[in-house]
Amino acid sequence: MALEKFSDIWARACERKGGPAIVNSLLPDTLNAEEISEYSDAQLLSVISKRVFQSGFVWRVVDNKWPAYEKAFFDFEPMKVLMLSPDQIQQRASDPALIRHQKKTQAIVDNAYMIQQINAEHGSFAEFIANWPTDDITGLWQVLKKRGARLGGNTGPYFLRAIGKDTFLLSQDVQAYLTAHKVVDAGFTSKTALRQTQAAFNHWQQESGKSLAEISRVISLGVGDNRV
């Protein structure tokens, strides 16, 4: 099936939400490569870790506990995190001031290791993310999933969105749209579906001049429950 024109996707969102001004006010912001490259390793590890804990939890609970995490994990400085012994990690995983979850707590350490490894290979984790081409953003998703811990599904993309990297999200509404319009013909965890989805978003970006993040949000605003 031929892709729906983005102008039609846009018109539907505007009709549903009350006009272009309202839709524009709901669109996400993104940062350029220079701005993203200025993040420190500690800032990135903190955001990654928060997204890991927010997956499957009430986000407000995680937000309220995050100052305690910053204290417990040395403000997320990767080298300091990597010095934690197994006993110290276990203590943090069972600390009532934190969220008692062994695997997600271990993921903080594992993702600190990922950051250090990518730094060793590419000079800077922040620049590695900043310079990754958005026309292959699903390739970056797969790197985070493969090399990181608990960064599969939407967790990796939500991390990228949180730091301003341009990415679309496969929210329930976006998945429903892509399925209904036969943009994909495979499960969304498959490489085939990711390739088909990337191609569609690249097409809409060229057509509209909008960012992947904006296109994703517009699709969500035009269908379903607006899970953005």
PDB file of C-alpha atoms in Angstrom:
ATOM      1  CA  MET A   1       0.000   0.000   0.000  1.00  0.00           C
ATOM      2  CA  ALA A   2       1.231   3.497  -0.865  1.00  0.00           C
ATOM      3  CA  LEU A   3       2.136   5.671   2.098  1.00  0.00           C
ATOM      4  CA  GLU A   4      -0.441   8.206   3.182  1.00  0.00           C
ATOM      5  CA  LYS A   5       0.646  11.761   2.459  1.00  0.00           C
ATOM      6  CA  PHE A   6       1.957  13.535   5.525  1.00  0.00           C
ATOM      7  CA  SER A   7      -0.274  16.494   4.697  1.00  0.00           C
ATOM      8  CA  ASP A   8      -3.264  14.201   5.275  1.00  0.00           C
ATOM      9  CA  ILE A   9      -1.798  12.898   8.553  1.00  0.00           C
ATOM     10  CA  TRP A  10      -1.270  16.496   9.637  1.00  0.00           C
ATOM     11  CA  ALA A  11      -4.803  17.545   8.644  1.00  0.00           C
ATOM     12  CA  ARG A  12      -6.322  14.693  10.655  1.00  0.00           C
ATOM     13  CA  ALA A  13      -4.326  15.630  13.766  1.00  0.00           C
ATOM     14  CA  CYS A  14      -5.347  19.282  13.414  1.00  0.00           C
ATOM     15  CA  GLU A  15      -9.009  18.371  13.024  1.00  0.00           C
ATOM     16  CA  ARG A  16      -8.861  16.073  16.030  1.00  0.00           C
ATOM     17  CA  LYS A  17      -6.981  18.417  18.372  1.00  0.00           C
ATOM     18  CA  GLY A  18      -8.485  21.766  17.390  1.00  0.00           C
ATOM     19  CA  GLY A  19      -6.210  23.300  14.783  1.00  0.00           C
ATOM     20  CA  PRO A  20      -2.577  23.789  13.701  1.00  0.00           C
ATOM     21  CA  ALA A  21      -1.666  26.090  16.601  1.00  0.00           C
ATOM     22  CA  ILE A  22      -2.640  23.474  19.173  1.00  0.00           C
ATOM     23  CA  VAL A  23      -0.847  20.673  17.309  1.00  0.00           C
ATOM     24  CA  ASN A  24       2.291  22.791  17.001  1.00  0.00           C
ATOM     25  CA  SER A  25       2.196  23.484  20.742  1.00  0.00           C
ATOM     26  CA  LEU A  26       2.229  19.727  21.406  1.00  0.00           C
ATOM     27  CA  LEU A  27       5.233  18.888  19.245  1.00  0.00           C
ATOM     28  CA  PRO A  28       8.476  17.789  20.968  1.00  0.00           C
ATOM     29  CA  ASP A  29      11.746  19.669  20.759  1.00  0.00           C
ATOM     30  CA  THR A  30      15.027  18.168  19.605  1.00  0.00           C
ATOM     31  CA  LEU A  31      18.664  19.235  19.974  1.00  0.00           C
ATOM     32  CA  ASN A  32      21.312  19.484  17.303  1.00  0.00           C
ATOM     33  CA  ALA A  33      24.444  17.325  17.255  1.00  0.00           C
ATOM     34  CA  GLU A  34      26.618  20.005  18.856  1.00  0.00           C
ATOM     35  CA  GLU A  35      24.216  20.380  21.786  1.00  0.00           C
ATOM     36  CA  ILE A  36      23.917  16.618  22.345  1.00  0.00           C
ATOM     37  CA  SER A  37      27.694  16.182  22.242  1.00  0.00           C
ATOM     38  CA  GLU A  38      27.983  18.467  25.291  1.00  0.00           C
ATOM     39  CA  TYR A  39      26.343  15.926  27.618  1.00  0.00           C
ATOM     40  CA  SER A  40      28.663  14.357  30.169  1.00  0.00           C
ATOM     41  CA  ASP A  41      28.869  10.597  30.622  1.00  0.00           C
ATOM     42  CA  ALA A  42      27.297  11.008  34.062  1.00  0.00           C
ATOM     43  CA  GLN A  43      24.317  12.908  32.666  1.00  0.00           C
ATOM     44  CA  LEU A  44      23.736  10.263  30.027  1.00  0.00           C
ATOM     45  CA  LEU A  45      24.054   7.369  32.477  1.00  0.00           C
ATOM     46  CA  SER A  46      21.569   9.077  34.777  1.00  0.00           C
ATOM     47  CA  VAL A  47      18.992   9.471  31.998  1.00  0.00           C
ATOM     48  CA  ILE A  48      19.535   5.908  30.757  1.00  0.00           C
ATOM     49  CA  SER A  49      19.122   4.550  34.280  1.00  0.00           C
ATOM     50  CA  LYS A  50      15.992   6.578  34.969  1.00  0.00           C
ATOM     51  CA  ARG A  51      14.392   5.331  31.738  1.00  0.00           C
ATOM     52  CA  VAL A  52      15.240   1.746  32.688  1.00  0.00           C
ATOM     53  CA  PHE A  53      13.552   2.134  36.065  1.00  0.00           C
ATOM     54  CA  GLN A  54      10.563   3.980  34.611  1.00  0.00           C
ATOM     55  CA  SER A  55       9.814   1.060  32.307  1.00  0.00           C
ATOM     56  CA  GLY A  56       6.951  -0.761  34.018  1.00  0.00           C
ATOM     57  CA  PHE A  57       6.896   1.614  37.013  1.00  0.00           C
ATOM     58  CA  VAL A  58       4.924   4.748  37.806  1.00  0.00           C
ATOM     59  CA  TRP A  59       7.194   7.506  36.505  1.00  0.00           C
ATOM     60  CA  ARG A  60       6.363   9.822  39.411  1.00  0.00           C
ATOM     61  CA  VAL A  61       7.672   7.257  41.898  1.00  0.00           C
ATOM     62  CA  VAL A  62      10.968   7.020  40.027  1.00  0.00           C
ATOM     63  CA  ASP A  63      11.257  10.820  39.792  1.00  0.00           C
ATOM     64  CA  ASN A  64      10.720  11.181  43.536  1.00  0.00           C
ATOM     65  CA  LYS A  65      13.412   8.639  44.339  1.00  0.00           C
ATOM     66  CA  TRP A  66      15.966   9.892  41.840  1.00  0.00           C
ATOM     67  CA  PRO A  67      17.842  12.233  44.226  1.00  0.00           C
ATOM     68  CA  ALA A  68      18.511   9.163  46.391  1.00  0.00           C
ATOM     69  CA  TYR A  69      19.831   7.332  43.328  1.00  0.00           C
ATOM     70  CA  GLU A  70      22.164  10.198  42.515  1.00  0.00           C
ATOM     71  CA  LYS A  71      23.598   9.961  46.024  1.00  0.00           C
ATOM     72  CA  ALA A  72      23.807   6.156  46.018  1.00  0.00           C
ATOM     73  CA  PHE A  73      25.494   6.009  42.618  1.00  0.00           C
ATOM     74  CA  PHE A  74      27.991   8.892  42.922  1.00  0.00           C
ATOM     75  CA  ASP A  75      26.005  11.223  40.641  1.00  0.00           C
ATOM     76  CA  PHE A  76      26.242   8.464  38.014  1.00  0.00           C
ATOM     77  CA  GLU A  77      29.931   8.972  37.258  1.00  0.00           C
ATOM     78  CA  PRO A  78      30.588   5.754  35.260  1.00  0.00           C
ATOM     79  CA  MET A  79      34.083   5.103  36.635  1.00  0.00           C
ATOM     80  CA  LYS A  80      32.838   5.357  40.226  1.00  0.00           C
ATOM     81  CA  VAL A  81      29.812   3.180  39.490  1.00  0.00           C
ATOM     82  CA  LEU A  82      32.086   0.518  38.011  1.00  0.00           C
ATOM     83  CA  MET A  83      34.052   0.379  41.262  1.00  0.00           C
ATOM     84  CA  LEU A  84      31.038  -0.920  43.191  1.00  0.00           C
ATOM     85  CA  SER A  85      31.508  -4.459  44.499  1.00  0.00           C
ATOM     86  CA  PRO A  86      28.804  -7.124  44.037  1.00  0.00           C
ATOM     87  CA  ASP A  87      27.902  -6.758  47.718  1.00  0.00           C
ATOM     88  CA  GLN A  88      27.526  -2.988  47.356  1.00  0.00           C
ATOM     89  CA  ILE A  89      25.310  -3.435  44.304  1.00  0.00           C
ATOM     90  CA  GLN A  90      23.169  -5.924  46.228  1.00  0.00           C
ATOM     91  CA  GLN A  91      22.876  -3.484  49.133  1.00  0.00           C
ATOM     92  CA  ARG A  92      21.549  -0.829  46.775  1.00  0.00           C
ATOM     93  CA  ALA A  93      19.161  -3.282  45.129  1.00  0.00           C
ATOM     94  CA  SER A  94      17.564  -3.980  48.521  1.00  0.00           C
ATOM     95  CA  ASP A  95      17.681  -0.428  49.905  1.00  0.00           C
ATOM     96  CA  PRO A  96      14.137   0.752  50.830  1.00  0.00           C
ATOM     97  CA  ALA A  97      15.117   4.318  49.938  1.00  0.00           C
ATOM     98  CA  LEU A  98      15.551   3.116  46.348  1.00  0.00           C
ATOM     99  CA  ILE A  99      13.497   0.762  44.185  1.00  0.00           C
ATOM    100  CA  ARG A 100      14.182  -2.823  45.130  1.00  0.00           C
ATOM    101  CA  HIS A 101      14.873  -4.441  41.780  1.00  0.00           C
ATOM    102  CA  GLN A 102      18.048  -6.474  41.355  1.00  0.00           C
ATOM    103  CA  LYS A 103      18.169  -6.600  37.548  1.00  0.00           C
ATOM    104  CA  LYS A 104      17.450  -2.917  37.020  1.00  0.00           C
ATOM    105  CA  THR A 105      20.011  -1.976  39.658  1.00  0.00           C
ATOM    106  CA  GLN A 106      22.597  -4.171  37.935  1.00  0.00           C
ATOM    107  CA  ALA A 107      21.696  -2.452  34.657  1.00  0.00           C
ATOM    108  CA  ILE A 108      23.125   0.802  36.031  1.00  0.00           C
ATOM    109  CA  VAL A 109      26.521  -0.876  36.294  1.00  0.00           C
ATOM    110  CA  ASP A 110      26.193  -2.675  32.969  1.00  0.00           C
ATOM    111  CA  ASN A 111      25.285   0.536  31.160  1.00  0.00           C
ATOM    112  CA  ALA A 112      28.179   2.369  32.810  1.00  0.00           C
ATOM    113  CA  TYR A 113      30.380  -0.323  31.263  1.00  0.00           C
ATOM    114  CA  MET A 114      28.730   0.211  27.862  1.00  0.00           C
ATOM    115  CA  ILE A 115      29.463   3.933  28.035  1.00  0.00           C
ATOM    116  CA  GLN A 116      33.096   3.296  28.914  1.00  0.00           C
ATOM    117  CA  GLN A 117      33.482   0.799  26.080  1.00  0.00           C
ATOM    118  CA  ILE A 118      31.985   3.135  23.482  1.00  0.00           C
ATOM    119  CA  ASN A 119      34.183   5.937  24.795  1.00  0.00           C
ATOM    120  CA  ALA A 120      37.214   3.693  24.261  1.00  0.00           C
ATOM    121  CA  GLU A 121      36.128   2.862  20.730  1.00  0.00           C
ATOM    122  CA  HIS A 122      34.792   6.216  19.542  1.00  0.00           C
ATOM    123  CA  GLY A 123      36.256   8.829  21.882  1.00  0.00           C
ATOM    124  CA  SER A 124      32.928  10.066  23.258  1.00  0.00           C
ATOM    125  CA  PHE A 125      29.618   8.362  24.000  1.00  0.00           C
ATOM    126  CA  ALA A 126      27.811  11.693  23.642  1.00  0.00           C
ATOM    127  CA  GLU A 127      29.339  12.345  20.227  1.00  0.00           C
ATOM    128  CA  PHE A 128      28.634   8.761  19.172  1.00  0.00           C
ATOM    129  CA  ILE A 129      24.942   9.423  19.788  1.00  0.00           C
ATOM    130  CA  ALA A 130      25.018  12.980  18.465  1.00  0.00           C
ATOM    131  CA  ASN A 131      26.556  12.024  15.126  1.00  0.00           C
ATOM    132  CA  TRP A 132      24.446   8.931  14.477  1.00  0.00           C
ATOM    133  CA  PRO A 133      22.369   9.637  11.328  1.00  0.00           C
ATOM    134  CA  THR A 134      18.655   9.985  11.983  1.00  0.00           C
ATOM    135  CA  ASP A 135      17.795   8.258   8.714  1.00  0.00           C
ATOM    136  CA  ASP A 136      19.012   5.090  10.466  1.00  0.00           C
ATOM    137  CA  ILE A 137      17.807   5.857  13.975  1.00  0.00           C
ATOM    138  CA  THR A 138      16.545   2.297  14.409  1.00  0.00           C
ATOM    139  CA  GLY A 139      20.156   1.204  13.925  1.00  0.00           C
ATOM    140  CA  LEU A 140      21.046   3.203  17.033  1.00  0.00           C
ATOM    141  CA  TRP A 141      18.136   1.584  18.868  1.00  0.00           C
ATOM    142  CA  GLN A 142      19.621  -1.800  18.041  1.00  0.00           C
ATOM    143  CA  VAL A 143      23.109  -0.783  19.224  1.00  0.00           C
ATOM    144  CA  LEU A 144      21.696   0.319  22.578  1.00  0.00           C
ATOM    145  CA  LYS A 145      19.693  -2.889  22.874  1.00  0.00           C
ATOM    146  CA  LYS A 146      22.636  -5.121  21.975  1.00  0.00           C
ATOM    147  CA  ARG A 147      25.369  -3.384  23.925  1.00  0.00           C
ATOM    148  CA  GLY A 148      23.416  -1.979  26.838  1.00  0.00           C
ATOM    149  CA  ALA A 149      21.254  -3.556  29.513  1.00  0.00           C
ATOM    150  CA  ARG A 150      17.443  -3.447  29.475  1.00  0.00           C
ATOM    151  CA  LEU A 151      17.401  -0.932  26.614  1.00  0.00           C
ATOM    152  CA  GLY A 152      15.211  -2.920  24.245  1.00  0.00           C
ATOM    153  CA  GLY A 153      11.618  -2.122  23.345  1.00  0.00           C
ATOM    154  CA  ASN A 154      10.827   1.566  23.780  1.00  0.00           C
ATOM    155  CA  THR A 155      13.330   2.139  26.592  1.00  0.00           C
ATOM    156  CA  GLY A 156      16.233   2.998  24.294  1.00  0.00           C
ATOM    157  CA  PRO A 157      14.120   5.313  22.113  1.00  0.00           C
ATOM    158  CA  TYR A 158      12.658   7.034  25.192  1.00  0.00           C
ATOM    159  CA  PHE A 159      16.207   7.646  26.423  1.00  0.00           C
ATOM    160  CA  LEU A 160      17.114   9.233  23.090  1.00  0.00           C
ATOM    161  CA  ARG A 161      13.980  11.373  23.133  1.00  0.00           C
ATOM    162  CA  ALA A 162      14.771  12.485  26.694  1.00  0.00           C
ATOM    163  CA  ILE A 163      18.193  13.842  25.685  1.00  0.00           C
ATOM    164  CA  GLY A 164      16.851  15.572  22.584  1.00  0.00           C
ATOM    165  CA  LYS A 165      18.078  13.116  19.942  1.00  0.00           C
ATOM    166  CA  ASP A 166      15.662  13.106  17.038  1.00  0.00           C
ATOM    167  CA  THR A 167      13.786   9.816  17.024  1.00  0.00           C
ATOM    168  CA  PHE A 168      10.300   8.557  16.457  1.00  0.00           C
ATOM    169  CA  LEU A 169       8.621   6.380  19.092  1.00  0.00           C
ATOM    170  CA  LEU A 170       6.699   3.179  18.524  1.00  0.00           C
ATOM    171  CA  SER A 171       3.932   4.071  20.943  1.00  0.00           C
ATOM    172  CA  GLN A 172       0.731   2.042  20.903  1.00  0.00           C
ATOM    173  CA  ASP A 173      -0.928   4.662  18.724  1.00  0.00           C
ATOM    174  CA  VAL A 174       1.937   4.787  16.230  1.00  0.00           C
ATOM    175  CA  GLN A 175       2.028   1.005  16.035  1.00  0.00           C
ATOM    176  CA  ALA A 176      -1.733   0.928  15.491  1.00  0.00           C
ATOM    177  CA  TYR A 177      -1.439   3.446  12.663  1.00  0.00           C
ATOM    178  CA  LEU A 178       1.433   1.606  10.950  1.00  0.00           C
ATOM    179  CA  THR A 179      -0.439  -1.673  11.177  1.00  0.00           C
ATOM    180  CA  ALA A 180      -3.778  -0.293   9.979  1.00  0.00           C
ATOM    181  CA  HIS A 181      -2.144   1.402   6.998  1.00  0.00           C
ATOM    182  CA  LYS A 182      -0.085  -1.697   6.189  1.00  0.00           C
ATOM    183  CA  VAL A 183       3.201   0.183   6.494  1.00  0.00           C
ATOM    184  CA  VAL A 184       4.648  -2.879   8.243  1.00  0.00           C
ATOM    185  CA  ASP A 185       3.957  -6.545   7.622  1.00  0.00           C
ATOM    186  CA  ALA A 186       5.953  -8.067  10.492  1.00  0.00           C
ATOM    187  CA  GLY A 187       6.153  -7.877  14.281  1.00  0.00           C
ATOM    188  CA  PHE A 188       7.534  -4.607  15.581  1.00  0.00           C
ATOM    189  CA  THR A 189      10.460  -6.328  17.299  1.00  0.00           C
ATOM    190  CA  SER A 190      11.692  -7.660  13.954  1.00  0.00           C
ATOM    191  CA  LYS A 191      14.383  -6.039  11.835  1.00  0.00           C
ATOM    192  CA  THR A 192      11.997  -6.136   8.871  1.00  0.00           C
ATOM    193  CA  ALA A 193       9.401  -4.008  10.659  1.00  0.00           C
ATOM    194  CA  LEU A 194      12.051  -1.578  11.891  1.00  0.00           C
ATOM    195  CA  ARG A 195      13.414  -1.224   8.363  1.00  0.00           C
ATOM    196  CA  GLN A 196       9.926  -0.633   6.943  1.00  0.00           C
ATOM    197  CA  THR A 197       9.108   1.885   9.671  1.00  0.00           C
ATOM    198  CA  GLN A 198      12.381   3.756   9.189  1.00  0.00           C
ATOM    199  CA  ALA A 199      11.759   3.982   5.450  1.00  0.00           C
ATOM    200  CA  ALA A 200       8.271   5.399   6.005  1.00  0.00           C
ATOM    201  CA  PHE A 201       9.483   8.028   8.475  1.00  0.00           C
ATOM    202  CA  ASN A 202      12.355   8.991   6.169  1.00  0.00           C
ATOM    203  CA  HIS A 203       9.814   9.495   3.375  1.00  0.00           C
ATOM    204  CA  TRP A 204       7.553  11.669   5.547  1.00  0.00           C
ATOM    205  CA  GLN A 205      10.536  13.677   6.748  1.00  0.00           C
ATOM    206  CA  GLN A 206      11.616  14.443   3.199  1.00  0.00           C
ATOM    207  CA  GLU A 207       8.035  15.338   2.295  1.00  0.00           C
ATOM    208  CA  SER A 208       7.337  17.569   5.310  1.00  0.00           C
ATOM    209  CA  GLY A 209      10.688  18.885   6.494  1.00  0.00           C
ATOM    210  CA  LYS A 210       9.688  17.986  10.043  1.00  0.00           C
ATOM    211  CA  SER A 211      11.772  15.994  12.515  1.00  0.00           C
ATOM    212  CA  LEU A 212      11.152  12.308  13.163  1.00  0.00           C
ATOM    213  CA  ALA A 213       9.989  13.224  16.657  1.00  0.00           C
ATOM    214  CA  GLU A 214       7.448  15.713  15.302  1.00  0.00           C
ATOM    215  CA  ILE A 215       6.122  13.241  12.732  1.00  0.00           C
ATOM    216  CA  SER A 216       5.742  10.573  15.406  1.00  0.00           C
ATOM    217  CA  ARG A 217       3.804  12.964  17.645  1.00  0.00           C
ATOM    218  CA  VAL A 218       1.525  14.102  14.805  1.00  0.00           C
ATOM    219  CA  ILE A 219       0.647  10.494  13.988  1.00  0.00           C
ATOM    220  CA  SER A 220      -0.182   9.870  17.660  1.00  0.00           C
ATOM    221  CA  LEU A 221      -2.339  12.987  17.878  1.00  0.00           C
ATOM    222  CA  GLY A 222      -4.400  11.856  14.907  1.00  0.00           C
ATOM    223  CA  VAL A 223      -5.353   8.398  16.151  1.00  0.00           C
ATOM    224  CA  GLY A 224      -6.307   6.328  19.172  1.00  0.00           C
ATOM    225  CA  ASP A 225      -5.692   7.482  22.726  1.00  0.00           C
ATOM    226  CA  ASN A 226      -2.762   9.800  21.939  1.00  0.00           C
ATOM    227  CA  ARG A 227      -0.156   7.718  23.763  1.00  0.00           C
ATOM    228  CA  VAL A 228       2.781   9.954  22.874  1.00  0.00           C
TER     229      VAL A 228
END
